[in-house]
mmCIF file of C-alpha atoms and ligand atoms in Angstrom:
data_model
loop_
_atom_site.group_PDB
_atom_site.id
_atom_site.type_symbol
_atom_site.label_atom_id
_atom_site.label_comp_id
_atom_site.label_asym_id
_atom_site.label_seq_id
_atom_site.Cartn_x
_atom_site.Cartn_y
_atom_site.Cartn_z
ATOM 1 C CA UNK A 184 -81.251 -93.497 -3.367
ATOM 2 C CA UNK A 185 -83.670 -90.051 -4.432
ATOM 3 C CA UNK A 186 -85.241 -89.872 -7.666
ATOM 4 C CA UNK A 187 -86.629 -87.146 -8.690
ATOM 5 C CA UNK A 188 -89.633 -86.743 -11.069
ATOM 6 C CA UNK A 189 -90.422 -83.714 -13.150
ATOM 7 C CA UNK A 190 -93.812 -84.378 -14.078
ATOM 8 C CA UNK A 191 -97.084 -81.927 -13.348
ATOM 9 C CA UNK A 192 -99.247 -84.839 -13.033
ATOM 10 C CA UNK A 193 -100.677 -86.865 -10.061
ATOM 11 C CA UNK A 194 -101.814 -89.957 -11.657
ATOM 12 C CA UNK A 195 -98.228 -89.876 -13.508
ATOM 13 C CA UNK A 196 -96.047 -90.252 -10.109
ATOM 14 C CA UNK A 197 -98.177 -92.354 -8.775
ATOM 15 C CA UNK A 198 -97.006 -94.934 -11.412
ATOM 16 C CA UNK A 199 -93.555 -93.740 -11.294
ATOM 17 C CA UNK A 200 -93.739 -94.822 -7.529
ATOM 18 C CA UNK A 201 -95.541 -98.233 -8.143
ATOM 19 C CA UNK A 202 -93.192 -99.153 -11.596
ATOM 20 C CA UNK A 203 -89.890 -98.393 -9.437
ATOM 21 C CA UNK A 204 -90.956 -99.879 -6.316
ATOM 22 C CA UNK A 205 -91.482 -103.305 -8.076
ATOM 23 C CA UNK A 206 -88.194 -102.796 -10.804
ATOM 24 C CA UNK A 207 -85.821 -101.186 -8.410
ATOM 25 C CA UNK A 208 -87.409 -101.304 -5.032
ATOM 26 C CA UNK A 209 -83.875 -99.180 -3.507
ATOM 27 C CA UNK A 210 -84.892 -96.011 -5.611
ATOM 28 C CA UNK A 211 -87.463 -93.669 -3.518
ATOM 29 C CA UNK A 212 -89.388 -91.941 -6.138
ATOM 30 C CA UNK A 213 -90.080 -87.923 -5.121
ATOM 31 C CA UNK A 214 -92.083 -85.388 -7.128
ATOM 32 C CA UNK A 215 -90.438 -82.307 -8.872
ATOM 33 C CA UNK A 216 -92.230 -79.672 -6.665
ATOM 34 C CA UNK A 217 -91.722 -81.859 -3.150
ATOM 35 C CA UNK A 218 -91.744 -78.848 -0.773
ATOM 36 C CA UNK A 219 -89.461 -81.020 1.709
ATOM 37 C CA UNK A 220 -87.402 -82.264 -0.991
ATOM 38 C CA UNK A 221 -83.159 -81.825 -0.211
ATOM 39 C CA UNK A 222 -82.158 -81.042 -3.597
ATOM 40 C CA UNK A 223 -78.739 -82.605 -2.678
ATOM 41 C CA UNK A 224 -80.164 -85.776 -1.643
ATOM 42 C CA UNK A 225 -81.152 -86.106 -5.199
ATOM 43 C CA UNK A 226 -79.546 -88.834 -7.264
ATOM 44 C CA UNK A 227 -81.205 -89.681 -10.213
ATOM 45 C CA UNK A 228 -83.097 -86.637 -12.002
ATOM 46 C CA UNK A 229 -85.807 -87.226 -15.209
ATOM 47 C CA UNK A 230 -87.331 -84.333 -16.604
ATOM 48 C CA UNK A 231 -88.909 -83.041 -19.898
ATOM 49 C CA UNK A 232 -88.742 -79.253 -19.564
ATOM 50 C CA UNK A 233 -87.208 -78.401 -15.898
ATOM 51 C CA UNK A 234 -87.230 -74.509 -15.258
ATOM 52 C CA UNK A 235 -83.936 -72.969 -15.936
ATOM 53 C CA UNK A 236 -81.749 -72.902 -12.738
ATOM 54 C CA UNK A 237 -83.321 -75.719 -10.890
ATOM 55 C CA UNK A 238 -80.998 -78.583 -11.753
ATOM 56 C CA UNK A 239 -77.733 -76.965 -10.914
ATOM 57 C CA UNK A 240 -79.571 -77.272 -7.037
ATOM 58 C CA UNK A 241 -79.209 -81.555 -7.671
ATOM 59 C CA UNK A 242 -75.435 -80.675 -6.007
ATOM 60 C CA UNK A 243 -75.062 -84.794 -5.688
ATOM 61 C CA UNK A 244 -76.461 -85.696 -8.758
ATOM 62 C CA UNK A 245 -75.176 -88.854 -10.448
ATOM 63 C CA UNK A 246 -77.382 -89.331 -14.012
ATOM 64 C CA UNK A 247 -79.748 -87.262 -15.573
ATOM 65 C CA UNK A 248 -82.529 -88.671 -17.914
ATOM 66 C CA UNK A 249 -84.595 -86.487 -20.228
ATOM 67 C CA UNK A 250 -88.299 -87.684 -20.592
ATOM 68 C CA UNK A 251 -88.125 -87.619 -24.209
ATOM 69 C CA UNK A 252 -85.733 -88.873 -26.920
ATOM 70 C CA UNK A 253 -84.774 -85.299 -27.764
ATOM 71 C CA UNK A 254 -83.017 -83.183 -25.198
ATOM 72 C CA UNK A 255 -83.393 -79.662 -26.435
ATOM 73 C CA UNK A 256 -85.656 -78.523 -23.348
ATOM 74 C CA UNK A 257 -82.853 -79.718 -20.329
ATOM 75 C CA UNK A 258 -79.754 -78.118 -22.915
ATOM 76 C CA UNK A 259 -81.608 -74.894 -23.433
ATOM 77 C CA UNK A 260 -80.805 -74.065 -19.402
ATOM 78 C CA UNK A 261 -77.125 -72.329 -19.417
ATOM 79 C CA UNK A 262 -77.221 -73.719 -15.712
ATOM 80 C CA UNK A 263 -78.093 -77.824 -16.765
ATOM 81 C CA UNK A 264 -75.088 -80.084 -15.047
ATOM 82 C CA UNK A 265 -72.620 -80.876 -18.123
ATOM 83 C CA UNK A 266 -70.668 -83.173 -15.752
ATOM 84 C CA UNK A 267 -73.328 -85.866 -15.568
ATOM 85 C CA UNK A 268 -74.374 -88.060 -17.989
ATOM 86 C CA UNK A 269 -77.331 -87.094 -20.078
ATOM 87 C CA UNK A 270 -79.549 -89.802 -21.091
ATOM 88 C CA UNK A 271 -82.560 -89.858 -23.782
ATOM 89 C CA UNK A 272 -85.511 -91.622 -23.562
ATOM 90 C CA UNK A 273 -85.568 -94.228 -26.135
ATOM 91 C CA UNK A 274 -87.068 -97.314 -24.717
ATOM 92 C CA UNK A 275 -87.344 -100.118 -27.122
ATOM 93 C CA UNK A 276 -91.477 -99.394 -27.496
ATOM 94 C CA UNK A 277 -90.595 -95.820 -28.245
ATOM 95 C CA UNK A 278 -89.505 -96.336 -31.677
ATOM 96 C CA UNK A 279 -92.192 -98.504 -32.728
ATOM 97 C CA UNK A 280 -94.619 -96.319 -31.576
ATOM 98 C CA UNK A 281 -93.169 -93.841 -33.504
ATOM 99 C CA UNK A 282 -93.245 -95.963 -36.766
ATOM 100 C CA UNK A 283 -96.591 -96.343 -36.086
ATOM 101 C CA UNK A 284 -97.751 -92.817 -35.760
ATOM 102 C CA UNK A 285 -95.564 -92.070 -38.771
ATOM 103 C CA UNK A 286 -96.834 -94.834 -41.010
ATOM 104 C CA UNK A 287 -100.579 -94.012 -39.592
ATOM 105 C CA UNK A 288 -99.875 -90.244 -40.844
ATOM 106 C CA UNK A 289 -98.426 -90.655 -44.583
ATOM 107 C CA UNK A 290 -101.412 -93.029 -44.767
ATOM 108 C CA UNK A 291 -103.780 -90.399 -44.113
ATOM 109 C CA UNK A 292 -102.124 -88.057 -46.354
ATOM 110 C CA UNK A 293 -102.077 -90.378 -49.095
ATOM 111 C CA UNK A 294 -105.911 -91.272 -48.568
ATOM 112 C CA UNK A 295 -106.473 -87.404 -47.861
ATOM 113 C CA UNK A 296 -108.303 -87.908 -44.061
ATOM 114 C CA UNK A 297 -109.419 -84.139 -43.925
ATOM 115 C CA UNK A 298 -111.454 -84.702 -47.482
ATOM 116 C CA UNK A 299 -112.968 -87.842 -45.384
ATOM 117 C CA UNK A 300 -113.485 -85.690 -42.373
ATOM 118 C CA UNK A 301 -115.441 -83.401 -44.483
ATOM 119 C CA UNK A 302 -117.425 -85.551 -45.847
ATOM 120 C CA UNK A 303 -118.209 -87.293 -42.791
ATOM 121 C CA UNK A 304 -119.524 -84.172 -41.530
ATOM 122 C CA UNK A 305 -121.607 -83.181 -44.311
ATOM 123 C CA UNK A 306 -122.711 -86.993 -44.555
ATOM 124 C CA UNK A 307 -121.926 -86.519 -48.199
ATOM 125 C CA UNK A 308 -121.358 -89.879 -49.971
ATOM 126 C CA UNK A 309 -117.882 -88.532 -51.576
ATOM 127 C CA UNK A 310 -116.544 -91.345 -53.283
ATOM 128 C CA UNK A 311 -113.079 -90.280 -54.708
ATOM 129 C CA UNK A 312 -110.191 -92.154 -55.821
ATOM 130 C CA UNK A 313 -106.894 -91.797 -53.885
ATOM 131 C CA UNK A 314 -104.635 -89.886 -56.119
ATOM 132 C CA UNK A 315 -101.288 -92.311 -56.163
ATOM 133 C CA UNK A 316 -100.896 -95.700 -54.217
ATOM 134 C CA UNK A 317 -98.511 -96.209 -51.498
ATOM 135 C CA UNK A 318 -96.345 -97.939 -53.834
ATOM 136 C CA UNK A 319 -95.883 -94.655 -56.123
ATOM 137 C CA UNK A 320 -95.632 -92.389 -52.872
ATOM 138 C CA UNK A 321 -92.108 -91.800 -52.057
ATOM 139 C CA UNK A 322 -91.583 -91.236 -48.126
ATOM 140 C CA UNK A 323 -88.307 -89.064 -47.526
ATOM 141 C CA UNK A 324 -87.314 -89.224 -43.956
ATOM 142 C CA UNK A 325 -85.163 -86.532 -42.310
ATOM 143 C CA UNK A 326 -83.167 -88.346 -39.319
ATOM 144 C CA UNK A 327 -82.296 -91.712 -39.087
ATOM 145 C CA UNK A 328 -81.891 -92.154 -35.925
ATOM 146 C CA UNK A 329 -83.647 -94.789 -33.788
ATOM 147 C CA UNK A 330 -87.156 -92.751 -34.579
ATOM 148 C CA UNK A 331 -86.361 -92.756 -38.331
ATOM 149 C CA UNK A 332 -85.171 -96.323 -39.133
ATOM 150 C CA UNK A 333 -88.060 -98.369 -37.468
ATOM 151 C CA UNK A 334 -90.466 -95.353 -39.524
ATOM 152 C CA UNK A 335 -88.666 -96.721 -42.787
ATOM 153 C CA UNK A 336 -89.357 -100.431 -42.093
ATOM 154 C CA UNK A 337 -93.113 -99.642 -41.070
ATOM 155 C CA UNK A 338 -93.685 -97.493 -44.199
ATOM 156 C CA UNK A 339 -91.977 -99.788 -46.396
ATOM 157 C CA UNK A 340 -93.734 -102.648 -44.723
ATOM 158 C CA UNK A 341 -97.098 -100.954 -46.200
ATOM 159 C CA UNK A 342 -95.480 -100.470 -49.690
ATOM 160 C CA UNK A 343 -94.610 -97.128 -49.380
ATOM 161 C CA UNK A 344 -91.091 -96.488 -51.217
ATOM 162 C CA UNK A 345 -88.379 -94.384 -48.392
ATOM 163 C CA UNK A 346 -85.658 -92.622 -49.066
ATOM 164 C CA UNK A 347 -83.739 -91.093 -46.072
ATOM 165 C CA UNK A 348 -81.231 -88.146 -45.154
ATOM 166 C CA UNK A 349 -79.394 -87.382 -42.221
ATOM 167 C CA UNK A 350 -75.783 -86.010 -41.888
ATOM 168 C CA UNK A 351 -73.827 -89.022 -42.215
ATOM 169 C CA UNK A 352 -74.218 -91.630 -44.848
ATOM 170 C CA UNK A 353 -76.092 -95.174 -43.382
ATOM 171 C CA UNK A 354 -75.752 -98.850 -44.749
ATOM 172 C CA UNK A 355 -79.651 -99.164 -45.131
ATOM 173 C CA UNK A 356 -81.678 -101.470 -47.147
ATOM 174 C CA UNK A 357 -83.093 -98.216 -48.661
ATOM 175 C CA UNK A 358 -81.641 -95.158 -50.683
ATOM 176 C CA UNK A 359 -80.202 -92.396 -48.332
ATOM 177 C CA UNK A 360 -78.840 -89.321 -48.648
ATOM 178 C CA UNK A 361 -76.285 -87.222 -46.549
ATOM 179 C CA UNK A 362 -75.540 -83.768 -45.713
ATOM 180 C CA UNK A 363 -76.513 -79.959 -46.797
ATOM 181 C CA UNK A 364 -74.706 -80.695 -50.321
ATOM 182 C CA UNK A 365 -77.305 -83.875 -50.797
ATOM 183 C CA UNK A 366 -80.445 -82.316 -49.246
ATOM 184 C CA UNK A 367 -82.109 -80.972 -52.600
ATOM 185 C CA UNK A 368 -81.807 -83.978 -54.181
ATOM 186 C CA UNK A 369 -83.307 -85.586 -51.129
ATOM 187 C CA UNK A 370 -86.217 -82.846 -51.321
ATOM 188 C CA UNK A 371 -86.586 -83.222 -55.036
ATOM 189 C CA UNK A 372 -87.937 -87.252 -54.452
ATOM 190 C CA UNK A 373 -89.883 -86.826 -51.340
ATOM 191 C CA UNK A 374 -93.746 -87.077 -52.419
ATOM 192 C CA UNK A 375 -94.041 -86.717 -47.882
ATOM 193 C CA UNK A 376 -91.490 -85.561 -46.209
ATOM 194 C CA UNK A 377 -91.206 -86.690 -42.533
ATOM 195 C CA UNK A 378 -88.839 -84.894 -39.776
ATOM 196 C CA UNK A 379 -87.708 -86.675 -37.341
ATOM 197 C CA UNK A 380 -84.455 -84.479 -36.600
ATOM 198 C CA UNK A 381 -83.520 -83.494 -33.244
ATOM 199 C CA UNK A 382 -83.974 -79.943 -32.602
ATOM 200 C CA UNK A 383 -80.473 -78.243 -32.449
ATOM 201 C CA UNK A 384 -79.201 -75.078 -34.041
ATOM 202 C CA UNK A 385 -78.096 -76.687 -37.558
ATOM 203 C CA UNK A 386 -82.249 -77.954 -37.225
ATOM 204 C CA UNK A 387 -84.179 -74.935 -36.208
ATOM 205 C CA UNK A 388 -86.268 -73.551 -38.561
ATOM 206 C CA UNK A 389 -85.302 -76.174 -41.268
ATOM 207 C CA UNK A 390 -88.751 -76.620 -42.184
ATOM 208 C CA UNK A 391 -89.826 -73.178 -43.612
ATOM 209 C CA UNK A 392 -90.386 -71.507 -47.139
ATOM 210 C CA UNK A 393 -86.803 -72.328 -48.778
ATOM 211 C CA UNK A 394 -86.880 -75.746 -47.807
ATOM 212 C CA UNK A 395 -90.645 -76.581 -48.751
ATOM 213 C CA UNK A 396 -90.814 -74.945 -52.479
ATOM 214 C CA UNK A 397 -87.993 -77.654 -53.060
ATOM 215 C CA UNK A 398 -90.408 -80.671 -52.551
ATOM 216 C CA UNK A 399 -92.628 -81.676 -55.837
ATOM 217 C CA UNK A 400 -95.484 -79.541 -55.935
ATOM 218 C CA UNK A 401 -98.142 -81.472 -54.399
ATOM 219 C CA UNK A 402 -96.336 -82.823 -51.435
ATOM 220 C CA UNK A 403 -97.294 -83.738 -48.047
ATOM 221 C CA UNK A 404 -95.459 -82.924 -44.368
ATOM 222 C CA UNK A 405 -95.188 -84.547 -41.466
ATOM 223 C CA UNK A 406 -93.258 -82.990 -38.457
ATOM 224 C CA UNK A 407 -92.529 -85.228 -35.665
ATOM 225 C CA UNK A 408 -89.481 -83.934 -34.631
ATOM 226 C CA UNK A 409 -89.956 -80.566 -32.618
ATOM 227 C CA UNK A 410 -91.932 -77.450 -33.271
ATOM 228 C CA UNK A 411 -88.429 -75.747 -33.344
ATOM 229 C CA UNK A 412 -88.327 -77.326 -36.739
ATOM 230 C CA UNK A 413 -91.382 -75.556 -38.698
ATOM 231 C CA UNK A 414 -92.413 -71.935 -39.855
ATOM 232 C CA UNK A 415 -95.843 -72.777 -39.152
ATOM 233 C CA UNK A 416 -96.818 -69.721 -41.706
ATOM 234 C CA UNK A 417 -94.872 -70.777 -44.026
ATOM 235 C CA UNK A 418 -96.580 -74.296 -43.866
ATOM 236 C CA UNK A 419 -99.859 -72.698 -44.211
ATOM 237 C CA UNK A 420 -98.840 -70.262 -46.831
ATOM 238 C CA UNK A 421 -97.431 -73.355 -48.914
ATOM 239 C CA UNK A 422 -100.924 -75.117 -48.223
ATOM 240 C CA UNK A 423 -103.213 -72.330 -49.203
ATOM 241 C CA UNK A 424 -100.796 -72.073 -52.631
ATOM 242 C CA UNK A 425 -101.211 -75.264 -52.993
ATOM 243 C CA UNK A 426 -97.806 -76.614 -53.195
ATOM 244 C CA UNK A 427 -98.119 -78.526 -50.259
ATOM 245 C CA UNK A 428 -101.760 -80.466 -50.259
ATOM 246 C CA UNK A 429 -101.669 -81.506 -46.232
ATOM 247 C CA UNK A 430 -99.682 -81.860 -43.355
ATOM 248 C CA UNK A 431 -99.602 -83.744 -39.888
ATOM 249 C CA UNK A 432 -98.250 -81.656 -37.417
ATOM 250 C CA UNK A 433 -97.300 -83.864 -34.022
ATOM 251 C CA UNK A 434 -94.886 -81.212 -32.463
ATOM 252 C CA UNK A 435 -95.442 -77.153 -31.879
ATOM 253 C CA UNK A 436 -93.413 -74.313 -30.664
ATOM 254 C CA UNK A 437 -94.770 -73.368 -27.742
ATOM 255 C CA UNK A 438 -96.694 -76.706 -26.729
ATOM 256 C CA UNK A 439 -99.474 -76.798 -25.625
ATOM 257 C CA UNK A 440 -100.831 -75.368 -29.006
ATOM 258 C CA UNK A 441 -102.801 -71.950 -27.807
ATOM 259 C CA UNK A 442 -106.472 -72.209 -29.033
ATOM 260 C CA UNK A 443 -106.108 -69.222 -31.430
ATOM 261 C CA UNK A 444 -103.307 -71.420 -33.315
ATOM 262 C CA UNK A 445 -104.391 -71.049 -37.222
ATOM 263 C CA UNK A 446 -103.530 -74.693 -37.179
ATOM 264 C CA UNK A 447 -106.382 -76.125 -35.228
ATOM 265 C CA UNK A 448 -109.004 -74.898 -37.770
ATOM 266 C CA UNK A 449 -106.642 -75.104 -41.240
ATOM 267 C CA UNK A 450 -108.385 -77.432 -43.513
ATOM 268 C CA UNK A 451 -105.537 -79.066 -44.489
ATOM 269 C CA UNK A 452 -103.774 -79.719 -41.348
ATOM 270 C CA UNK A 453 -104.125 -82.521 -38.830
ATOM 271 C CA UNK A 454 -102.771 -81.602 -35.112
ATOM 272 C CA UNK A 455 -101.971 -84.078 -33.189
ATOM 273 C CA UNK A 456 -100.659 -83.509 -29.391
ATOM 274 C CA UNK A 457 -97.040 -84.104 -29.202
ATOM 275 C CA UNK A 458 -98.072 -88.392 -29.463
ATOM 276 C CA UNK A 459 -95.978 -89.248 -32.000
ATOM 277 C CA UNK A 460 -93.630 -91.998 -29.927
ATOM 278 C CA UNK A 461 -94.939 -91.200 -26.240
ATOM 279 C CA UNK A 462 -94.128 -94.292 -24.466
ATOM 280 C CA UNK A 463 -96.169 -94.942 -21.624
ATOM 281 C CA UNK A 464 -95.158 -94.424 -17.748
ATOM 282 C CA UNK A 465 -94.259 -98.102 -16.896
ATOM 283 C CA UNK A 466 -91.928 -98.243 -20.458
ATOM 284 C CA UNK A 467 -90.184 -95.304 -18.987
ATOM 285 C CA UNK A 468 -89.648 -96.445 -15.392
ATOM 286 C CA UNK A 469 -88.187 -99.568 -16.782
ATOM 287 C CA UNK A 470 -86.058 -97.959 -19.501
ATOM 288 C CA UNK A 471 -84.827 -95.672 -16.165
ATOM 289 C CA UNK A 472 -84.501 -98.693 -13.565
ATOM 290 C CA UNK A 473 -82.381 -100.717 -16.465
ATOM 291 C CA UNK A 474 -80.012 -97.399 -16.706
ATOM 292 C CA UNK A 475 -79.933 -96.820 -13.378
ATOM 293 C CA UNK A 476 -79.159 -100.407 -12.549
ATOM 294 C CA UNK A 477 -76.202 -100.659 -15.599
ATOM 295 C CA UNK A 478 -74.952 -97.367 -13.725
ATOM 296 C CA UNK A 479 -74.510 -98.507 -10.388
ATOM 297 C CA UNK A 480 -72.706 -101.695 -11.848
ATOM 298 C CA UNK A 481 -70.319 -99.426 -13.720
ATOM 299 C CA UNK A 482 -71.677 -100.702 -17.046
ATOM 300 C CA UNK A 483 -71.907 -98.514 -20.249
ATOM 301 C CA UNK A 484 -75.308 -96.566 -20.857
ATOM 302 C CA UNK A 485 -76.826 -95.843 -23.716
ATOM 303 C CA UNK A 486 -78.381 -93.180 -25.990
ATOM 304 C CA UNK A 487 -76.491 -90.441 -24.380
ATOM 305 C CA UNK A 488 -76.650 -86.611 -25.476
ATOM 306 C CA UNK A 489 -73.307 -86.103 -27.187
ATOM 307 C CA UNK A 490 -72.368 -82.394 -26.760
ATOM 308 C CA UNK A 491 -69.612 -82.454 -29.479
ATOM 309 C CA UNK A 492 -72.978 -83.189 -32.205
ATOM 310 C CA UNK A 493 -75.643 -81.520 -30.130
ATOM 311 C CA UNK A 494 -78.243 -84.602 -29.965
HETATM 312 P P1 NAP B 232 -81.581 -90.163 -32.794
HETATM 313 O O1 NAP B 232 -81.098 -91.514 -32.601
HETATM 314 O O2 NAP B 232 -80.444 -89.072 -31.984
HETATM 315 O O3 NAP B 232 -81.208 -89.700 -34.399
HETATM 316 C C1 NAP B 232 -81.148 -88.275 -35.264
HETATM 317 C C2 NAP B 232 -80.767 -88.552 -36.398
HETATM 318 O O4 NAP B 232 -80.939 -86.963 -37.008
HETATM 319 C C3 NAP B 232 -79.444 -88.819 -36.819
HETATM 320 O O5 NAP B 232 -80.116 -89.328 -38.116
HETATM 321 C C4 NAP B 232 -79.070 -88.009 -37.407
HETATM 322 O O6 NAP B 232 -78.112 -87.890 -38.371
HETATM 323 C C5 NAP B 232 -79.890 -86.637 -38.168
HETATM 324 N N1 NAP B 232 -79.572 -85.272 -38.034
HETATM 325 C C6 NAP B 232 -79.011 -84.573 -36.672
HETATM 326 N N2 NAP B 232 -78.540 -83.518 -36.975
HETATM 327 C C7 NAP B 232 -78.277 -83.582 -38.413
HETATM 328 C C8 NAP B 232 -78.353 -82.170 -39.238
HETATM 329 N N3 NAP B 232 -77.840 -81.066 -38.901
HETATM 330 N N4 NAP B 232 -78.176 -82.752 -40.731
HETATM 331 C C9 NAP B 232 -79.082 -83.878 -41.161
HETATM 332 N N5 NAP B 232 -79.352 -84.823 -40.100
HETATM 333 C C10 NAP B 232 -79.261 -84.647 -38.811
HETATM 334 O O7 NAP B 232 -82.687 -89.511 -32.330
HETATM 335 P P2 NAP B 232 -84.094 -90.162 -32.408
HETATM 336 O O8 NAP B 232 -84.237 -91.176 -31.118
HETATM 337 O O9 NAP B 232 -84.191 -90.907 -33.674
HETATM 338 O O10 NAP B 232 -85.252 -89.334 -32.520
HETATM 339 C C11 NAP B 232 -84.916 -87.797 -33.140
HETATM 340 C C12 NAP B 232 -85.415 -86.971 -32.619
HETATM 341 O O11 NAP B 232 -87.414 -87.092 -33.164
HETATM 342 C C13 NAP B 232 -85.552 -86.314 -31.179
HETATM 343 O O12 NAP B 232 -84.668 -85.876 -31.283
HETATM 344 C C14 NAP B 232 -86.908 -85.448 -31.086
HETATM 345 O O13 NAP B 232 -86.873 -84.335 -31.755
HETATM 346 C C15 NAP B 232 -88.007 -86.348 -31.911
HETATM 347 N N6 NAP B 232 -88.731 -87.346 -31.071
HETATM 348 C C16 NAP B 232 -90.364 -87.163 -31.135
HETATM 349 C C17 NAP B 232 -91.305 -87.389 -30.728
HETATM 350 C C18 NAP B 232 -93.001 -86.951 -30.404
HETATM 351 O O14 NAP B 232 -93.188 -88.062 -29.707
HETATM 352 N N7 NAP B 232 -92.918 -86.578 -31.327
HETATM 353 C C19 NAP B 232 -91.585 -88.777 -29.750
HETATM 354 C C20 NAP B 232 -89.307 -88.959 -29.685
HETATM 355 C C21 NAP B 232 -88.799 -87.841 -30.735
HETATM 356 P P3 NAP B 232 -76.405 -88.813 -38.280
HETATM 357 O O15 NAP B 232 -77.331 -90.067 -37.275
HETATM 358 O O16 NAP B 232 -75.946 -88.928 -39.256
HETATM 359 O O17 NAP B 232 -75.540 -88.456 -37.048
#
């Protein structure tokens, strides 16, 4: 049974081989660009951003795995194999790691980390009071899936009041808003806005001027969804004008973020390199091995892409 892994890193492919040899020894791990690979032999593929048209050659494919929790890079390929199940990468560790990232980012905005770094650079003893305690700084989370819900748990644990927004209302232990008609009320309450939405035609470009202006003046922004969600020029304009006080951006379009992007040097932006959830290769391999085992036993697969929702 051949499983092909779409990664440019030799270290990563070695880790996949080592992990799956232990967890699912019947699977033969092959590299995406292996010149000796016969595409017809591939039964399982683990991919992040496959070149358009390549997946269509895997005529014996049984299950397709996204290397990310989002599948936007895969379904953008007009020829992606729609007849096979597409599984999003959501190992248990992913939401936990994302929750840690979002909590760190919210505390960084609330404690003004860029100012702390500037003081350190200048060896300036800048003893300042944090404007508001976390308990008075409501965090609004857009997207209440696996990532958003775990982030809410951890944020609440350190004292941030949390509200959320998604397509449909949820029975959760915090106030949540649903649908386009409730978006403005949600934004008006969000001192820090967190984007954890999937990239779909409805959400593309959502973090742009018309939305940002609806946040309270002085709000902070965290985008750990997708680069396609944000209009970087609008975010920078809102920061320069003072409507936003800071932004932590983990995702960009394109990635890697080009060296000449103004985001790298903007004094109110903290750039991270798509590290929000980033489960380890071993965690991903365990998730893939478990899912393949379930598939081969004709059991249910979880975290499947739903074409009717678009994510
Ligand atoms: P998920 O479980 O599918 O949850 C998606 C959430 O977004 C759901 O609550 C859904 O609402 C909501 N949503 C979708 N479209 C919407 C719309 N048009 N309006 C309002 N809400 C909408 O996904 P997940 O596992 O939490 O992951 C979410 C996203 O996080 C991924 O797609 C990816 O973009 C991003 N991500 C980033 C990283 C990173 O390292 N930076 C890592 C993992 C994931 P309903 O529940 O009402 O349908």
